[in-house]
Amino acid sequence: MSSIAHSAIAVTRPNRLTEALEMLAARARSDAPVRLLAGCTDVLVEANHGGLRYRDFLDLSGLRSELGGLCWAEDGSLHIGALCTYSELLNDADAQLKLPMLCDASRLVGATQIQARGTFAGNVENASPAADAAPALMALDAAVMLRSERGSRTVPLDQYYQGYRATARRSDELITSIIVPAQPGPVSEQFFRKVGTRAYQAITKVGLSARIRRDGGAISEARVVATSMAATICRVTAVEDALIGVQDLCDDTRRRIKEAQTSALTPIDDVRSQADYRNEVFHRLVMQAVAQTQS
Amino acid sequence: MTVSKPNTCLADAVPKQQVRVSINGTETTLQVRPFRRLLDVLRTDLDLPGTKEGCGEGECGACSVLMNGEPVNACLVPIIQCHDTDIQTIEGLAQNQVLHPVQQAFLKHGGAQCGICTPGMVVTAAWMCNRKLDAEQIRQRLSGNICRCTGYSAIVNSVAEALGADQGGEG
Amino acid sequence: MADGGFPRRARRVGRSSPRPEGKDKVTGALRYIDDQRFDGLYGATVRTKQPRGRVVGIRFQQATGIDWREFAVVTAQDIPRSSSIDGIDPNFVALIQRDQPYLVRDEFRHVGEPVALLAHPDPEILRRAVDLVELRIEELPAALDFRQEPNAQQVQHQQDDLPGNVFSRIVVSKGAADESKAALQAIFEQAEHVVEGVYETPAQEQCYIETQGMVAHVEVDPSEAQGPLWPKKPWKVVIEGSMQCPYYVHKAITHLCQLPDDRVQIIQAPTGGGFGGKEDYPSIIAGHVALLALKTRKKVKIIYDRVEDIATTTKRHPSRTTLRAALDKQGRLLAIDMDVTLDGGAYVTLSPVVLSRGAIHAVGPYAIDHVRVHNRVVLSNTPPHGAFRGFGAPQTIFAFERHLDKCARALGLDPVKFRRLNLLKRGQTLAVSQKIEEAIELEQWMDEALDAFDYEQRKAQYERFNREAIAKGSPLRRGAGVAVFMHGAGFTGSGEDYLASEVMVRAKPKGIEICTANTEIGQGSITVFTQIAADSLGLPMETISIAKPDTDQVPNSGPTVASRTSMVVGHLVARACDDLVRKLQQQGALRAADKRREAEDPQERKISALAEGLGREYQSDKLLDALTESANADAGPLEGWAKYVRPPGGLWNDKTYKGVAYGTFAWATYAAAVEVDLTTFETKLLDFVAGQEIGRVLNPLLAEGQIQGGVVQAMGWALLEDTIYQDGHVKNPNMTNYVVPTFADVPDVQVIFQESPYAYGPWGAKGIGELPMDGPAPAIANAISDAVGVSIDIIPATPERVMRAVLAQGEAL
Ligand SMILES: Cc1cc2nc3c(=O)[nH]c(=O)nc-3n(C[C@H](O)[C@H](O)[C@H](O)COP(=O)(O)OP(=O)(O)OC[C@H]3O[C@@H](n4cnc5c(N)ncnc54)[C@H](O)[C@@H]3O)c2cc1C
Ligand code: FES
Ligand code: FES
């Protein structure tokens, strides 16, 4: 089939959230779903390469007053609006202090121009297995706020992905915000590392977003989120479990953690990297995270 | 063979919409199809071809323009999202024939070779003006602009001078 | 810095004069081909999707909104086989051999080969239509890996007495290798050490930021405005576009259209980078737009998008080299036996010349008595590989310089000490038996570069760093690597004689105009030509203008390739200026009384053996008056001409592959410092020093920019850039997955120049365009090998490759 031309694409640009929700609902009922537009850094790449499957779009850019920005709630949680961009977060001084791993991830998304346009909600919904912001959010126990005419619901991010490029969002819903709960522990718990194809403008070949808490010397809680290691961004609970109780890294512990990883993750070969590399380096990143969050 | 009475647009093209946008300080109302790329509107519809297309996928930065003061890739912006925004292109940078400090510095330090990346580079650099940045920060912020000619040093030197920062290479 | 004893009194040459076209570049005012106002048809190319086969049918599928009657369609059938004067099918691109068609007649040899051309006024409709053209194909067995010998069914090219699919073979031999293989083998058998290695390099995409593009229109007799495809009455085709070599395109189009020279006009539009990628391929696009323009009698434009550009245009030849070195106890190189195979892709294109340059540069600036370099370039069913900065030399230099480090390691010598033992000295001969007569001081030049790099201290420091890292369990390792090499400027052997380049300068009111076919592609030719002419004439830069490269207007001064523009053509510019002054003298427009009163430094006139700078003897205002007068004369302006004259010295023998391969060489030492992270196996470039002797620095800012740009391109080749083929398809034809370095991937490149003037370059200058592509990859691979203690022999040295090499030998972390 031939590609969909730009001139054949219809876009509606509502100015109020309720209008947007109405349209989503109507289209969902008639089984002619529309697709949402935020910063367009994913959608336009698809469109320019002739990969679009949708002809109908609903542009959120007119809803900045309702969906824009980020705000810190009293309980210390961060609400990231659906239209909040990476550069907005990077300009927030509190984010730098409290959520360094999310800032690290944001700083490494594309480069300046992509950070000015790309949104966290778009990154989450795009559901790329190579995404950078989504895994950082997942390691921070973030949740996705979804809204439709029927009401709102919250889905923890670690339950959001249901398969390759498939999310829990229903076709009449949109993401209104992403909520990052207050982090009780020190920022030294947070670890983010992306191994990309180059320094910037890089797609992640393998990445680790982790949060490792210690009680005394031993690990008491762990979040280990893998990028480009499976069909979706995912928590690697087998590795998390293997980490519990670990004090320091003897050969035996390393082997146990590696085995847990191998049982849980089977990355693939593609044009950017190969499985052997992904496996080996992911393991080393886990070891690095453990070592680095030690002090 | 002759080409007779061709269609000038696709049969399934959607209707044009009104988009109100300020381009280089001039308010304009465009009649365009909503998904048309800002890049095409600038280059083809408005004959402002200073903004270049190098990749069409957000990688090279040759299409960089300022949207409400921030650098964006014009190849990734559907024109409808420009409604009520302020777009600045390379054509609007020099005021009354007087070059922007970044442009002057590019001339002095050899920041332009073949010149095809230069407009996008200059636009992104102009956004950094009034900031105090060292060479490494300049490199980081310009990493969305690819140059295949200069090896980057001359551009870093140009921008460093324009920012009034310390000159020279990587600190 | 050596100055060669020449005074630095030249007024412009040697200074960082700004680019005359710079303002248009920084303001975005310069209009490249796709920026020009256009009112015509858009063209597109229908391509094969299989690596080899036969096209047995073309079907235009129906779809809503597509009315095929609106399209112009051209296929190979539109090009009459028989129309040719010389008996060669006009459908073949006129290059070294005529084997590559503009449009597939029946058999094709690669994915993406053009089969049909479409034109339509609406680019979107056109794009949709291209997908609707269905090619019926009978597949044929393809040769997909150049490293494997083809079986009988995969053989598609048979030439002379060469094995199947071999496009060209070259053997360079010296000493015992001249006698026999056995004689060479005997040296290996008696040697104290023999070191072996195998090296591979990938297909590199030029990735100029302006993709390829052309616009054409035809001028036909009004009576034939609607007529048959090929006009009966005289007609003309005019093509403008992004290119390096207008006269290459000219030659190709005169053959395709079977037109006399003056009926084909080729104009270079401002060009956004070339790097070799716009040397030969533009001829094909030019042919395509010409055919569509002919078919429609309208203006037609084809601009490739990035995907089409990467997937179908030429790239650097992939290579595989096996090397054996024989050494004595002290570490002197006794003999080299080297086997180089290049992947030519589907057609011959420029491959034999690429092979030749690689062969001649293979063993570098070292004194080795016995050498055998066996080189071949073979067919594979991928798009043809072609010209890319360095032109074969980077491939062989990578293998050889990497191998030298392996030898040093085997002997327990420091790589620099080892090179020092073997460096060439004045009066010694290269592998092709060319005796180096110029005043080379390779050791000194190498030391200057290494001093800037702080080689000794750095090595010691890194050793300590790595020891400590191991002790405390840090994953970081540092290393330093060096490459010493040379690059010959200008065409190889007798190439410049065949080119017989010509330059013309013409009197203009208050100045002159320089007419050459050489193109500004970012390297600064406009600036350098202006400087050279300004100094030849003793006039200010503003009085010099440069004619647009347009084959109707400028003589054939040869292609803009092979680092020849400043050195060879720049020299002709200086001589043409002299010729113009001589003619003004003869006409009496300049008289003895017009001479400057103060005496010129006599030394200065001797700087260059041929360019005398005659105009400088005259007072500027008198010279300008004379030029103005001539420009306004009824007879038309005077023109000064210069034609290439071979510098004195030995000849080149193409049969024996011996003799003077290049009039001169630039000599270089590059040094790289890296840090490898053993957690991720990523390599970070810490520092880079590029030291080179280039005769004379015509414009420091431009020269530095050339070196830095080339070095960074080579850094990409060394670490990142790889064209991935699968079943003949390019799997990464976009800038997301074909990754070139960004600002943050590379360090500031420190550039050092030495000057030992070359008598036959303008003010002593040698060519430098390709040189910086040669050294970085081996220097970086040597540095990584130094850091991690295992040999990195395949580039790009991706983290994946480094990991496998490290793990294979059992890493100690
Ligand atoms: C050059 C380049 C480099 C990049 N580099 C990186 C990188 O390093 N790391 C990385 O992770 N990504 C990268 N990306 C991808 C992209 O920039 C990010 O995923 C970005 O966050 C997407 O946000 P957006 O607003 O642009 O999404 P859009 O393109 O607007 O939308 C993406 C998807 O999300 C949906 N969507 C958007 N908003 C909502 C909403 N509120 N509710 C429901 N659905 C919604 C859209 O329908 C679409 O399916 C890169 C892209 C480019 C072009
Ligand atoms: S053309 Fe927009 S980023 Fe390359
Ligand atoms: S100057 Fe040519 S790409 Fe930057």
Coordinates of C-alpha atoms in Angstrom, one line a residue, chain A residues 42-268:
Chain A
D42 CA 7.6 10.7 16.9
V43 CA 4.5 11.1 14.7
L44 CA 6.2 13.3 12.1
V45 CA 9.1 11.0 11.7
E46 CA 6.6 8.2 10.9
A47 CA 4.8 10.5 8.6
N48 CA 7.8 11.7 6.7
H49 CA 8.9 8.2 6.1
G50 CA 5.5 7.2 4.9
G51 CA 4.8 5.0 7.8
L52 CA 1.6 6.5 9.1
R53 CA -1.5 4.4 9.5
Y54 CA -3.8 7.1 10.6
R55 CA -5.4 9.9 8.6
D56 CA -7.1 11.7 11.4
F57 CA -5.4 13.6 14.2
L58 CA -6.4 15.5 17.2
D59 CA -3.8 18.2 18.0
L60 CA -3.3 18.9 21.7
S61 CA -1.3 22.1 21.2
G62 CA -4.3 24.3 21.8
L63 CA -4.7 22.9 25.3
R64 CA -1.6 24.3 26.9
S65 CA -3.5 25.9 29.7
E66 CA -5.1 22.6 30.8
L67 CA -2.4 20.1 29.9
G68 CA 0.8 22.2 30.0
G69 CA 3.6 22.6 32.5
L70 CA 4.5 20.7 35.6
C71 CA 3.7 21.2 39.2
W72 CA 4.8 20.0 42.5
A73 CA 2.0 18.8 44.8
E74 CA 2.0 19.3 48.6
D75 CA 2.8 15.7 49.1
G76 CA 6.0 16.2 47.2
S77 CA 4.8 14.4 44.1
L78 CA 5.5 15.8 40.7
H79 CA 2.6 16.2 38.2
I80 CA 4.0 16.3 34.6
G81 CA 1.3 17.7 32.3
A82 CA 0.7 16.0 29.0
L83 CA 2.3 18.9 27.1
C84 CA 5.3 19.3 29.4
T85 CA 8.5 19.1 27.4
Y86 CA 11.9 17.9 28.4
S87 CA 13.3 21.4 28.3
E88 CA 10.6 22.6 30.7
L89 CA 11.6 19.9 33.2
L90 CA 15.3 20.7 32.7
N91 CA 14.5 24.3 33.6
D92 CA 13.0 23.3 36.9
A93 CA 15.4 23.7 39.8
D94 CA 13.5 21.3 42.1
A95 CA 13.6 18.6 39.5
Q96 CA 17.3 18.9 39.3
L97 CA 17.5 18.4 43.1
K98 CA 15.0 15.7 43.6
L99 CA 14.8 13.7 40.4
P100 CA 18.3 13.7 39.0
M101 CA 17.7 10.5 37.1
L102 CA 14.7 12.0 35.2
C103 CA 16.8 15.0 34.4
D104 CA 19.7 12.9 33.2
A105 CA 17.3 11.0 30.9
S106 CA 15.7 14.2 29.6
R107 CA 19.1 15.7 28.9
L108 CA 19.9 12.7 26.7
V109 CA 16.7 12.6 24.7
G110 CA 17.7 13.6 21.1
A111 CA 19.3 17.0 21.5
T112 CA 18.2 20.6 22.0
Q113 CA 15.5 20.8 19.4
I114 CA 13.9 17.5 20.3
Q115 CA 13.9 18.4 24.0
A116 CA 12.1 21.7 23.2
R117 CA 9.2 19.8 21.5
G118 CA 9.1 16.3 22.8
T119 CA 6.8 15.5 25.7
F120 CA 6.9 12.9 28.5
A121 CA 3.4 11.8 27.7
G122 CA 4.3 11.3 24.0
N123 CA 7.4 9.3 25.1
V124 CA 5.3 7.1 27.3
E125 CA 2.5 6.6 24.8
N126 CA 4.8 6.0 21.9
A127 CA 5.8 2.9 23.8
S128 CA 9.2 2.5 22.1
P129 CA 11.3 -0.2 23.7
A130 CA 14.2 2.2 23.3
A131 CA 12.6 5.2 25.1
D132 CA 14.6 7.1 27.6
A133 CA 12.1 9.1 29.7
A134 CA 9.6 6.3 30.2
P135 CA 12.1 3.9 31.9
A136 CA 13.3 6.6 34.2
L137 CA 9.7 7.4 35.2
M138 CA 9.0 3.7 35.7
A139 CA 11.9 3.3 38.0
L140 CA 10.6 6.3 40.0
D141 CA 7.2 4.4 40.3
A142 CA 5.4 7.0 38.2
A143 CA 1.8 6.5 37.2
V144 CA -0.1 7.6 34.1
M145 CA -3.3 9.7 34.5
L146 CA -5.8 8.9 31.8
R147 CA -9.0 10.8 31.1
S148 CA -12.0 10.2 29.0
E149 CA -15.6 11.5 28.9
R150 CA -16.3 8.6 31.3
G151 CA -13.9 9.8 33.9
S152 CA -10.3 9.5 35.0
R153 CA -8.1 6.6 36.1
T154 CA -4.5 6.1 37.0
V155 CA -2.4 3.3 35.7
P156 CA 1.0 2.6 37.3
L157 CA 3.6 2.9 34.5
D158 CA 4.9 -0.6 35.2
Q159 CA 1.5 -2.0 34.2
Y160 CA 1.0 0.3 31.3
Y161 CA 2.7 -1.7 28.5
Q162 CA 0.9 -4.7 27.2
G163 CA 3.1 -5.8 24.4
Y164 CA 5.2 -4.3 21.6
R165 CA 3.9 -0.8 21.1
A166 CA 0.7 -1.6 22.9
T167 CA -0.5 0.4 26.0
A168 CA -3.3 0.3 28.5
R169 CA -4.8 3.5 27.0
R170 CA -8.3 3.0 25.6
S171 CA -9.1 4.7 22.3
D172 CA -11.3 7.3 24.0
E173 CA -8.7 8.3 26.6
L174 CA -5.8 10.7 26.6
I175 CA -3.0 11.1 29.0
T176 CA -3.5 14.2 31.1
S177 CA -0.5 13.9 33.3
I178 CA 2.2 11.7 34.6
I179 CA 2.6 11.6 38.4
V180 CA 6.0 10.9 40.0
P181 CA 5.5 10.2 43.7
A182 CA 7.7 11.8 46.3
Q183 CA 10.9 9.9 46.6
P184 CA 11.4 9.1 50.3
G185 CA 15.1 8.1 49.9
P186 CA 18.2 10.1 49.0
V187 CA 18.9 11.0 45.4
S188 CA 21.9 8.7 45.5
E189 CA 19.4 5.8 45.1
Q190 CA 18.8 6.9 41.5
F191 CA 20.8 5.6 38.6
F192 CA 20.3 6.3 34.9
R193 CA 22.6 5.3 32.1
K194 CA 21.9 5.2 28.4
V195 CA 24.2 3.5 26.0
G196 CA 23.3 5.1 22.7
T197 CA 24.6 5.0 19.2
R198 CA 26.5 8.3 19.8
A199 CA 26.6 11.1 22.4
Y200 CA 23.4 12.9 21.4
Q201 CA 20.8 12.3 18.8
A202 CA 21.2 8.7 19.8
I203 CA 18.9 5.8 20.1
T204 CA 19.4 3.7 23.1
K205 CA 21.1 0.3 22.4
V206 CA 20.8 -0.7 26.0
G207 CA 19.9 1.3 29.0
L208 CA 19.3 0.9 32.7
S209 CA 17.1 3.0 35.0
A210 CA 17.4 1.9 38.5
R211 CA 16.6 2.9 42.1
I212 CA 18.3 1.0 44.7
R213 CA 17.6 1.4 48.4
R214 CA 19.7 0.1 51.2
D215 CA 19.0 -0.7 54.8
G216 CA 22.2 -0.7 56.7
G217 CA 24.5 -2.0 54.0
A218 CA 22.1 -4.5 52.3
I219 CA 19.8 -3.7 49.5
S220 CA 16.2 -3.6 50.8
E221 CA 14.3 -2.4 47.7
A222 CA 15.2 -2.3 44.0
R223 CA 13.7 -1.0 40.8
V224 CA 15.5 -2.3 37.7
V225 CA 14.1 -1.1 34.4
A226 CA 15.6 -2.2 31.1
T227 CA 15.6 -0.3 27.9
S228 CA 16.0 -2.0 24.5
M229 CA 16.2 -5.4 26.1
A230 CA 12.7 -6.6 25.3
A231 CA 9.6 -5.7 23.3
T232 CA 8.8 -3.0 25.8
I233 CA 10.4 -1.0 28.4
C234 CA 10.1 -3.2 31.4
R235 CA 10.9 -3.8 35.1
V236 CA 13.1 -6.8 35.5
T237 CA 11.7 -8.2 38.7
A238 CA 13.9 -11.3 38.6
V239 CA 16.9 -9.0 38.9
E240 CA 15.2 -6.8 41.5
D241 CA 14.5 -9.9 43.6
A242 CA 18.1 -11.2 43.2
L243 CA 19.4 -7.8 44.4
I244 CA 17.4 -7.9 47.7
G245 CA 19.7 -8.5 50.6
V246 CA 22.9 -8.0 48.5
Q247 CA 25.6 -6.3 50.5
D248 CA 28.5 -6.3 48.1
L249 CA 29.4 -8.0 44.9
C250 CA 31.2 -11.3 45.2
D251 CA 31.5 -13.5 42.2
D252 CA 28.7 -15.7 43.3
T253 CA 26.3 -12.8 43.7
R254 CA 27.2 -11.5 40.2
R255 CA 26.5 -14.9 38.7
R256 CA 23.2 -15.1 40.5
I257 CA 22.1 -11.7 39.2
K258 CA 23.3 -12.5 35.7
E259 CA 21.3 -15.7 35.8
A260 CA 18.2 -13.8 36.9
Q261 CA 18.7 -11.4 34.0
T262 CA 19.1 -14.1 31.4
S263 CA 16.0 -15.8 32.6
A264 CA 14.0 -12.6 32.3
L265 CA 15.4 -10.8 29.2
T266 CA 16.0 -12.0 25.7
P267 CA 17.1 -9.0 23.6
I268 CA 17.4 -9.1 19.9

